[in-house]
PDB file of C-alpha atoms in Angstrom:
ATOM      1  CA  MET A   7     104.783   7.647  17.271  1.00 70.00           C
ATOM      2  CA  ARG A   8     105.420   7.035  13.587  1.00 73.00           C
ATOM      3  CA  ILE A   9     102.137   8.776  12.703  1.00 82.00           C
ATOM      4  CA  ILE A  10     103.235  11.904  14.588  1.00 81.00           C
ATOM      5  CA  LEU A  11     106.573  11.916  12.748  1.00 77.00           C
ATOM      6  CA  THR A  12     104.845  11.521   9.397  1.00 80.00           C
ATOM      7  CA  VAL A  13     102.482  14.404  10.194  1.00 84.00           C
ATOM      8  CA  LEU A  14     105.408  16.612  11.263  1.00 82.00           C
ATOM      9  CA  GLN A  15     107.262  15.774   8.080  1.00 83.00           C
ATOM     10  CA  GLY A  16     104.156  16.561   6.020  1.00 84.00           C
ATOM     11  CA  ILE A  17     103.744  19.931   7.738  1.00 86.00           C
ATOM     12  CA  ALA A  18     107.406  20.730   7.057  1.00 84.00           C
ATOM     13  CA  PHE A  19     106.933  19.834   3.364  1.00 84.00           C
ATOM     14  CA  VAL A  20     103.845  22.062   3.110  1.00 87.00           C
ATOM     15  CA  LEU A  21     105.627  24.978   4.799  1.00 84.00           C
ATOM     16  CA  LEU A  22     108.603  24.565   2.475  1.00 83.00           C
ATOM     17  CA  ALA A  23     106.304  24.497  -0.561  1.00 86.00           C
ATOM     18  CA  LEU A  24     104.479  27.631   0.622  1.00 85.00           C
ATOM     19  CA  GLN A  25     107.786  29.444   1.209  1.00 81.00           C
ATOM     20  CA  LEU A  26     109.019  28.571  -2.277  1.00 81.00           C
ATOM     21  CA  LEU A  27     105.669  29.466  -3.849  1.00 84.00           C
ATOM     22  CA  TRP A  28     105.629  32.861  -2.098  1.00 80.00           C
ATOM     23  CA  TRP A  29     109.226  33.472  -3.141  1.00 76.00           C
ATOM     24  CA  PHE A  30     108.641  32.719  -6.847  1.00 78.00           C
ATOM     25  CA  MET A  31     105.404  34.735  -6.887  1.00 80.00           C
ATOM     26  CA  ALA A  32     107.213  37.730  -5.381  1.00 76.00           C
ATOM     27  CA  ILE A  33     110.070  37.445  -7.883  1.00 74.00           C
ATOM     28  CA  GLY A  34     107.694  36.831 -10.793  1.00 76.00           C
ATOM     29  CA  SER A  35     105.614  39.914 -10.055  1.00 76.00           C
ATOM     30  CA  GLY A  36     108.764  42.039 -10.069  1.00 72.00           C
ATOM     31  CA  HIS A  37     108.678  43.125  -6.438  1.00 69.00           C
ATOM     32  CA  GLN A  38     111.943  44.240  -4.914  1.00 70.00           C
ATOM     33  CA  ILE A  39     112.455  41.938  -1.943  1.00 66.00           C
ATOM     34  CA  PRO A  40     114.244  43.506   1.036  1.00 70.00           C
ATOM     35  CA  GLN A  41     117.526  41.920   2.141  1.00 70.00           C
ATOM     36  CA  LYS A  42     116.104  41.209   5.614  1.00 72.00           C
ATOM     37  CA  THR A  43     113.253  39.205   4.087  1.00 70.00           C
ATOM     38  CA  THR A  44     115.725  37.273   1.936  1.00 71.00           C
ATOM     39  CA  ASN A  45     117.777  36.335   5.003  1.00 75.00           C
ATOM     40  CA  ILE A  46     114.679  35.189   6.937  1.00 74.00           C
ATOM     41  CA  PHE A  47     113.513  33.171   3.924  1.00 75.00           C
ATOM     42  CA  SER A  48     116.898  31.463   3.559  1.00 78.00           C
ATOM     43  CA  ILE A  49     116.996  30.553   7.249  1.00 80.00           C
ATOM     44  CA  ASN A  50     113.426  29.178   7.109  1.00 78.00           C
ATOM     45  CA  VAL A  51     114.186  27.018   4.068  1.00 81.00           C
ATOM     46  CA  ILE A  52     117.376  25.637   5.640  1.00 84.00           C
ATOM     47  CA  ILE A  53     115.540  24.826   8.899  1.00 83.00           C
ATOM     48  CA  LEU A  54     112.673  23.098   7.053  1.00 83.00           C
ATOM     49  CA  ILE A  55     115.047  21.027   4.910  1.00 83.00           C
ATOM     50  CA  VAL A  56     116.996  19.971   8.011  1.00 86.00           C
ATOM     51  CA  ILE A  57     113.726  18.992   9.755  1.00 83.00           C
ATOM     52  CA  ILE A  58     112.540  16.958   6.748  1.00 81.00           C
ATOM     53  CA  ILE A  59     115.858  15.132   6.357  1.00 85.00           C
ATOM     54  CA  GLY A  60     116.207  14.629  10.120  1.00 84.00           C
ATOM     55  CA  LEU A  61     112.725  13.148  10.477  1.00 81.00           C
ATOM     56  CA  PHE A  62     113.299  10.918   7.456  1.00 82.00           C
ATOM     57  CA  PHE A  63     116.490   9.425   8.880  1.00 84.00           C
ATOM     58  CA  TRP A  64     115.048   9.211  12.391  1.00 80.00           C
ATOM     59  CA  LYS A  65     111.999   7.304  11.135  1.00 76.00           C
ATOM     60  CA  ARG A  66     114.284   5.060   9.117  1.00 80.00           C
ATOM     61  CA  SER A  67     116.537   4.257  12.070  1.00 80.00           C
ATOM     62  CA  ARG A  68     113.521   3.550  14.307  1.00 74.00           C
ATOM     63  CA  LYS A  69     112.032   1.277  11.651  1.00 71.00           C
ATOM     64  CA  SER A  70     115.183  -0.861  11.586  1.00 67.00           C
ATOM     65  CA  THR A  71     115.120  -1.272  15.392  1.00 62.00           C
ATOM     66  CA  ASP A  72     111.420  -2.251  15.538  1.00 52.00           C
TER      67      ASP A  72
END
């Protein structure tokens, strides 16, 4: 079970890194980013951060009960 949680957390980290990388590349190249895209990006980042933090604390609480 802990392996699955670690994999999920790793995937969330990778997705977050890709989102941020895409965002900075788009800004750096001077593209005008539509407002709709900005909203979707913000929601994705918030969801990924919540998943990462949630999995971290869940793994931690399960470790203390083992």
